[in-house]
Amino acid sequence: MKAAGILALIGCLVAVTKPKVYTRCKLAKIFSRAGLDNYRGFSLGNWICMAYYESHYNTTAQTVLEDGSTDYGIFQINSFTWCRNAKLQDKNHCHVACSALLTDDLTDAIICAKKIVKETEGMNYWQGWKKHCEGKDLSEWKKGCEVS
Ligand SMILES: *[C@@H]1O[C@H](CO)[C@@H](O)[C@H](O)[C@H]1NC(C)=O
């Protein structure tokens, strides 16, 4: 009985920490529900395209940059300005721990991404978006997904 309980607990912990890679349509639904479609004029396709080129929809993606900062999560949000990690605590504009941007629950990452778009006036923050998504026909990105 005890052993079964412990096993169940371990199972839960593994489920929480295992990398989560979303499918395109699952992400489309989450983004749509979170109000990203047409947020500040950026259609849903922009967000799905951006997340693909930034993280390949991998919520646990982390990239350490040359300046010592790190990009976190599905939107590769940087620790220097936007979130708080052990090293750099100076700005943290999103008032969030960087580790909270790596979870399956995308709430914090979406709130922070909205803040970036608002404060930097657009999606230019994301190099992947600039290079691959900006100015393109992005309707394909939500094609076949049950979103309006
Ligand atoms: C997701 O990112 C993590 C951390 O970088 C990596 O270990 C994992 O292999 C990635 N998963 C996939 C399916 O690419």
PDB file of C-alpha atoms and ligand atoms in Angstrom:
ATOM      1  CA  MET A   1       0.000   0.000   0.000  1.00  0.00           C
ATOM      2  CA  LYS A   2       2.738   2.389   1.015  1.00  0.00           C
ATOM      3  CA  ALA A   3       4.926   1.360  -1.910  1.00  0.00           C
ATOM      4  CA  ALA A   4       2.051   1.896  -4.338  1.00  0.00           C
ATOM      5  CA  GLY A   5       1.546   5.384  -2.929  1.00  0.00           C
ATOM      6  CA  ILE A   6       5.199   6.234  -3.331  1.00  0.00           C
ATOM      7  CA  LEU A   7       5.212   4.901  -6.874  1.00  0.00           C
ATOM      8  CA  ALA A   8       2.183   7.009  -7.705  1.00  0.00           C
ATOM      9  CA  LEU A   9       3.935  10.039  -6.267  1.00  0.00           C
ATOM     10  CA  ILE A  10       7.054   9.392  -8.325  1.00  0.00           C
ATOM     11  CA  GLY A  11       4.831   8.994 -11.382  1.00  0.00           C
ATOM     12  CA  CYS A  12       3.362  12.439 -10.731  1.00  0.00           C
ATOM     13  CA  LEU A  13       6.762  14.064 -10.309  1.00  0.00           C
ATOM     14  CA  VAL A  14       7.999  12.566 -13.552  1.00  0.00           C
ATOM     15  CA  ALA A  15       4.859  13.759 -15.326  1.00  0.00           C
ATOM     16  CA  VAL A  16       5.440  17.298 -14.077  1.00  0.00           C
ATOM     17  CA  THR A  17       9.085  17.581 -15.040  1.00  0.00           C
ATOM     18  CA  LYS A  18       9.135  15.705 -18.336  1.00  0.00           C
ATOM     19  CA  PRO A  19       9.593  17.900 -21.422  1.00  0.00           C
ATOM     20  CA  LYS A  20       6.332  18.742 -23.070  1.00  0.00           C
ATOM     21  CA  VAL A  21       6.117  19.305 -26.776  1.00  0.00           C
ATOM     22  CA  TYR A  22       2.735  20.602 -27.847  1.00  0.00           C
ATOM     23  CA  THR A  23       1.109  19.840 -31.160  1.00  0.00           C
ATOM     24  CA  ARG A  24       0.380  22.786 -33.433  1.00  0.00           C
ATOM     25  CA  CYS A  25      -3.399  22.564 -33.035  1.00  0.00           C
ATOM     26  CA  LYS A  26      -3.314  22.073 -29.270  1.00  0.00           C
ATOM     27  CA  LEU A  27      -1.238  25.213 -29.070  1.00  0.00           C
ATOM     28  CA  ALA A  28      -3.605  27.043 -31.418  1.00  0.00           C
ATOM     29  CA  LYS A  29      -6.462  26.274 -29.041  1.00  0.00           C
ATOM     30  CA  ILE A  30      -4.555  27.345 -25.941  1.00  0.00           C
ATOM     31  CA  PHE A  31      -3.391  30.562 -27.617  1.00  0.00           C
ATOM     32  CA  SER A  32      -6.875  31.319 -28.868  1.00  0.00           C
ATOM     33  CA  ARG A  33      -8.446  30.806 -25.434  1.00  0.00           C
ATOM     34  CA  ALA A  34      -5.758  32.992 -23.869  1.00  0.00           C
ATOM     35  CA  GLY A  35      -6.665  35.874 -26.168  1.00  0.00           C
ATOM     36  CA  LEU A  36      -3.561  35.859 -28.352  1.00  0.00           C
ATOM     37  CA  ASP A  37      -5.504  35.874 -31.617  1.00  0.00           C
ATOM     38  CA  ASN A  38      -5.245  39.449 -32.806  1.00  0.00           C
ATOM     39  CA  TYR A  39      -3.567  40.565 -29.620  1.00  0.00           C
ATOM     40  CA  ARG A  40      -2.198  44.001 -30.572  1.00  0.00           C
ATOM     41  CA  GLY A  41      -3.123  43.146 -34.168  1.00  0.00           C
ATOM     42  CA  PHE A  42      -1.118  39.925 -34.419  1.00  0.00           C
ATOM     43  CA  SER A  43      -3.190  37.059 -35.789  1.00  0.00           C
ATOM     44  CA  LEU A  44      -3.060  33.555 -34.327  1.00  0.00           C
ATOM     45  CA  GLY A  45      -0.785  32.434 -37.170  1.00  0.00           C
ATOM     46  CA  ASN A  46       1.897  34.849 -36.006  1.00  0.00           C
ATOM     47  CA  TRP A  47       1.964  33.270 -32.568  1.00  0.00           C
ATOM     48  CA  ILE A  48       1.993  29.663 -33.752  1.00  0.00           C
ATOM     49  CA  CYS A  49       4.679  30.430 -36.325  1.00  0.00           C
ATOM     50  CA  MET A  50       6.774  32.306 -33.778  1.00  0.00           C
ATOM     51  CA  ALA A  51       6.560  29.527 -31.160  1.00  0.00           C
ATOM     52  CA  TYR A  52       7.566  26.981 -33.797  1.00  0.00           C
ATOM     53  CA  TYR A  53      10.710  28.825 -34.825  1.00  0.00           C
ATOM     54  CA  GLU A  54      11.633  29.804 -31.285  1.00  0.00           C
ATOM     55  CA  SER A  55      11.170  26.461 -29.484  1.00  0.00           C
ATOM     56  CA  HIS A  56       9.587  23.910 -31.824  1.00  0.00           C
ATOM     57  CA  TYR A  57       6.688  23.969 -29.339  1.00  0.00           C
ATOM     58  CA  ASN A  58       8.940  22.547 -26.614  1.00  0.00           C
ATOM     59  CA  THR A  59       7.954  24.076 -23.270  1.00  0.00           C
ATOM     60  CA  THR A  60      11.238  23.083 -21.641  1.00  0.00           C
ATOM     61  CA  ALA A  61      13.542  24.558 -24.295  1.00  0.00           C
ATOM     62  CA  GLN A  62      16.398  26.568 -22.803  1.00  0.00           C
ATOM     63  CA  THR A  63      19.170  28.393 -24.641  1.00  0.00           C
ATOM     64  CA  VAL A  64      22.160  29.920 -22.899  1.00  0.00           C
ATOM     65  CA  LEU A  65      23.372  33.017 -24.728  1.00  0.00           C
ATOM     66  CA  GLU A  66      26.867  34.479 -24.982  1.00  0.00           C
ATOM     67  CA  ASP A  67      26.105  37.294 -22.550  1.00  0.00           C
ATOM     68  CA  GLY A  68      25.311  34.724 -19.837  1.00  0.00           C
ATOM     69  CA  SER A  69      21.557  35.182 -19.978  1.00  0.00           C
ATOM     70  CA  THR A  70      19.173  32.370 -20.884  1.00  0.00           C
ATOM     71  CA  ASP A  71      16.123  32.115 -23.144  1.00  0.00           C
ATOM     72  CA  TYR A  72      13.285  30.129 -21.576  1.00  0.00           C
ATOM     73  CA  GLY A  73      10.413  28.044 -22.829  1.00  0.00           C
ATOM     74  CA  ILE A  74       8.025  27.980 -25.698  1.00  0.00           C
ATOM     75  CA  PHE A  75       8.582  31.674 -26.516  1.00  0.00           C
ATOM     76  CA  GLN A  76      12.289  31.696 -25.575  1.00  0.00           C
ATOM     77  CA  ILE A  77      11.865  34.582 -23.183  1.00  0.00           C
ATOM     78  CA  ASN A  78      15.156  36.050 -21.989  1.00  0.00           C
ATOM     79  CA  SER A  79      16.240  36.261 -18.359  1.00  0.00           C
ATOM     80  CA  PHE A  80      18.130  39.518 -18.731  1.00  0.00           C
ATOM     81  CA  THR A  81      15.052  41.689 -19.061  1.00  0.00           C
ATOM     82  CA  TRP A  82      11.932  39.632 -18.574  1.00  0.00           C
ATOM     83  CA  CYS A  83      12.181  36.969 -15.877  1.00  0.00           C
ATOM     84  CA  ARG A  84      14.109  36.204 -12.707  1.00  0.00           C
ATOM     85  CA  ASN A  85      16.720  33.460 -12.469  1.00  0.00           C
ATOM     86  CA  ALA A  86      19.590  32.822 -10.102  1.00  0.00           C
ATOM     87  CA  LYS A  87      22.089  34.997 -11.932  1.00  0.00           C
ATOM     88  CA  LEU A  88      20.451  38.141 -13.161  1.00  0.00           C
ATOM     89  CA  GLN A  89      17.752  39.709 -11.081  1.00  0.00           C
ATOM     90  CA  ASP A  90      17.917  43.273 -12.231  1.00  0.00           C
ATOM     91  CA  LYS A  91      14.912  43.786 -14.488  1.00  0.00           C
ATOM     92  CA  ASN A  92      12.365  40.973 -14.354  1.00  0.00           C
ATOM     93  CA  HIS A  93       9.722  42.997 -16.192  1.00  0.00           C
ATOM     94  CA  CYS A  94       7.302  40.067 -16.179  1.00  0.00           C
ATOM     95  CA  HIS A  95       7.585  39.596 -12.398  1.00  0.00           C
ATOM     96  CA  VAL A  96       7.986  35.877 -12.843  1.00  0.00           C
ATOM     97  CA  ALA A  97      10.561  33.174 -12.117  1.00  0.00           C
ATOM     98  CA  CYS A  98      12.160  32.010 -15.363  1.00  0.00           C
ATOM     99  CA  SER A  99      11.427  28.417 -14.305  1.00  0.00           C
ATOM    100  CA  ALA A 100       7.696  29.212 -14.444  1.00  0.00           C
ATOM    101  CA  LEU A 101       8.142  29.748 -18.199  1.00  0.00           C
ATOM    102  CA  LEU A 102       9.116  26.088 -18.668  1.00  0.00           C
ATOM    103  CA  THR A 103       5.929  24.429 -17.417  1.00  0.00           C
ATOM    104  CA  ASP A 104       3.172  22.696 -19.382  1.00  0.00           C
ATOM    105  CA  ASP A 105       0.793  25.342 -18.096  1.00  0.00           C
ATOM    106  CA  LEU A 106       1.474  28.203 -20.486  1.00  0.00           C
ATOM    107  CA  THR A 107      -0.346  30.873 -18.484  1.00  0.00           C
ATOM    108  CA  ASP A 108       2.762  32.684 -17.229  1.00  0.00           C
ATOM    109  CA  ALA A 109       4.562  32.434 -20.563  1.00  0.00           C
ATOM    110  CA  ILE A 110       1.561  33.906 -22.390  1.00  0.00           C
ATOM    111  CA  ILE A 111       1.152  36.756 -19.914  1.00  0.00           C
ATOM    112  CA  CYS A 112       4.841  37.554 -20.298  1.00  0.00           C
ATOM    113  CA  ALA A 113       4.739  37.340 -24.107  1.00  0.00           C
ATOM    114  CA  LYS A 114       1.826  39.783 -24.145  1.00  0.00           C
ATOM    115  CA  LYS A 115       3.836  42.142 -21.980  1.00  0.00           C
ATOM    116  CA  ILE A 116       6.792  41.916 -24.368  1.00  0.00           C
ATOM    117  CA  VAL A 117       4.582  42.759 -27.338  1.00  0.00           C
ATOM    118  CA  LYS A 118       3.067  45.653 -25.435  1.00  0.00           C
ATOM    119  CA  GLU A 119       6.308  47.099 -24.085  1.00  0.00           C
ATOM    120  CA  THR A 120       8.431  46.610 -27.191  1.00  0.00           C
ATOM    121  CA  GLU A 121       5.593  47.520 -29.565  1.00  0.00           C
ATOM    122  CA  GLY A 122       5.383  44.393 -31.667  1.00  0.00           C
ATOM    123  CA  MET A 123       6.871  40.967 -32.213  1.00  0.00           C
ATOM    124  CA  ASN A 124      10.329  42.074 -33.359  1.00  0.00           C
ATOM    125  CA  TYR A 125      11.680  40.758 -30.068  1.00  0.00           C
ATOM    126  CA  TRP A 126      11.567  37.287 -31.601  1.00  0.00           C
ATOM    127  CA  GLN A 127      14.261  36.715 -34.228  1.00  0.00           C
ATOM    128  CA  GLY A 128      12.566  33.505 -35.363  1.00  0.00           C
ATOM    129  CA  TRP A 129       9.399  35.473 -36.058  1.00  0.00           C
ATOM    130  CA  LYS A 130      11.230  38.251 -37.905  1.00  0.00           C
ATOM    131  CA  LYS A 131      13.098  35.814 -40.061  1.00  0.00           C
ATOM    132  CA  HIS A 132      10.373  33.289 -40.872  1.00  0.00           C
ATOM    133  CA  CYS A 133       6.933  34.731 -40.086  1.00  0.00           C
ATOM    134  CA  GLU A 134       6.830  38.508 -40.445  1.00  0.00           C
ATOM    135  CA  GLY A 135       4.865  39.664 -43.466  1.00  0.00           C
ATOM    136  CA  LYS A 136       4.105  36.107 -44.653  1.00  0.00           C
ATOM    137  CA  ASP A 137       0.725  34.517 -45.284  1.00  0.00           C
ATOM    138  CA  LEU A 138       0.326  32.719 -41.974  1.00  0.00           C
ATOM    139  CA  SER A 139      -3.110  31.170 -42.443  1.00  0.00           C
ATOM    140  CA  GLU A 140      -1.538  27.723 -42.909  1.00  0.00           C
ATOM    141  CA  TRP A 141      -0.403  27.688 -39.308  1.00  0.00           C
ATOM    142  CA  LYS A 142      -3.901  27.291 -37.912  1.00  0.00           C
ATOM    143  CA  LYS A 143      -5.213  25.221 -40.786  1.00  0.00           C
ATOM    144  CA  GLY A 144      -7.069  22.068 -39.709  1.00  0.00           C
ATOM    145  CA  CYS A 145      -7.244  23.247 -36.095  1.00  0.00           C
ATOM    146  CA  GLU A 146     -10.600  23.844 -34.474  1.00  0.00           C
ATOM    147  CA  VAL A 147     -10.152  27.529 -33.954  1.00  0.00           C
ATOM    148  CA  SER A 148     -12.085  30.339 -35.577  1.00  0.00           C
TER     149      SER A 148
HETATM  150  C1  LIG B   1      12.863  19.826 -25.353  1.00  0.00           C
HETATM  151  O1  LIG B   1      13.846  20.622 -24.744  1.00  0.00           O
HETATM  152  C2  LIG B   1      14.578  19.964 -23.741  1.00  0.00           C
HETATM  153  C3  LIG B   1      15.498  20.977 -23.087  1.00  0.00           C
HETATM  154  O2  LIG B   1      16.290  21.663 -24.018  1.00  0.00           O
HETATM  155  C4  LIG B   1      15.340  18.809 -24.374  1.00  0.00           C
HETATM  156  O3  LIG B   1      16.057  18.126 -23.394  1.00  0.00           O
HETATM  157  C5  LIG B   1      14.347  17.872 -25.038  1.00  0.00           C
HETATM  158  O4  LIG B   1      15.038  16.855 -25.704  1.00  0.00           O
HETATM  159  C6  LIG B   1      13.482  18.633 -26.018  1.00  0.00           C
HETATM  160  N1  LIG B   1      12.455  17.728 -26.522  1.00  0.00           N
HETATM  161  C7  LIG B   1      12.274  17.505 -27.828  1.00  0.00           C
HETATM  162  C8  LIG B   1      11.229  16.511 -28.174  1.00  0.00           C
HETATM  163  O5  LIG B   1      12.908  18.101 -28.679  1.00  0.00           O
END
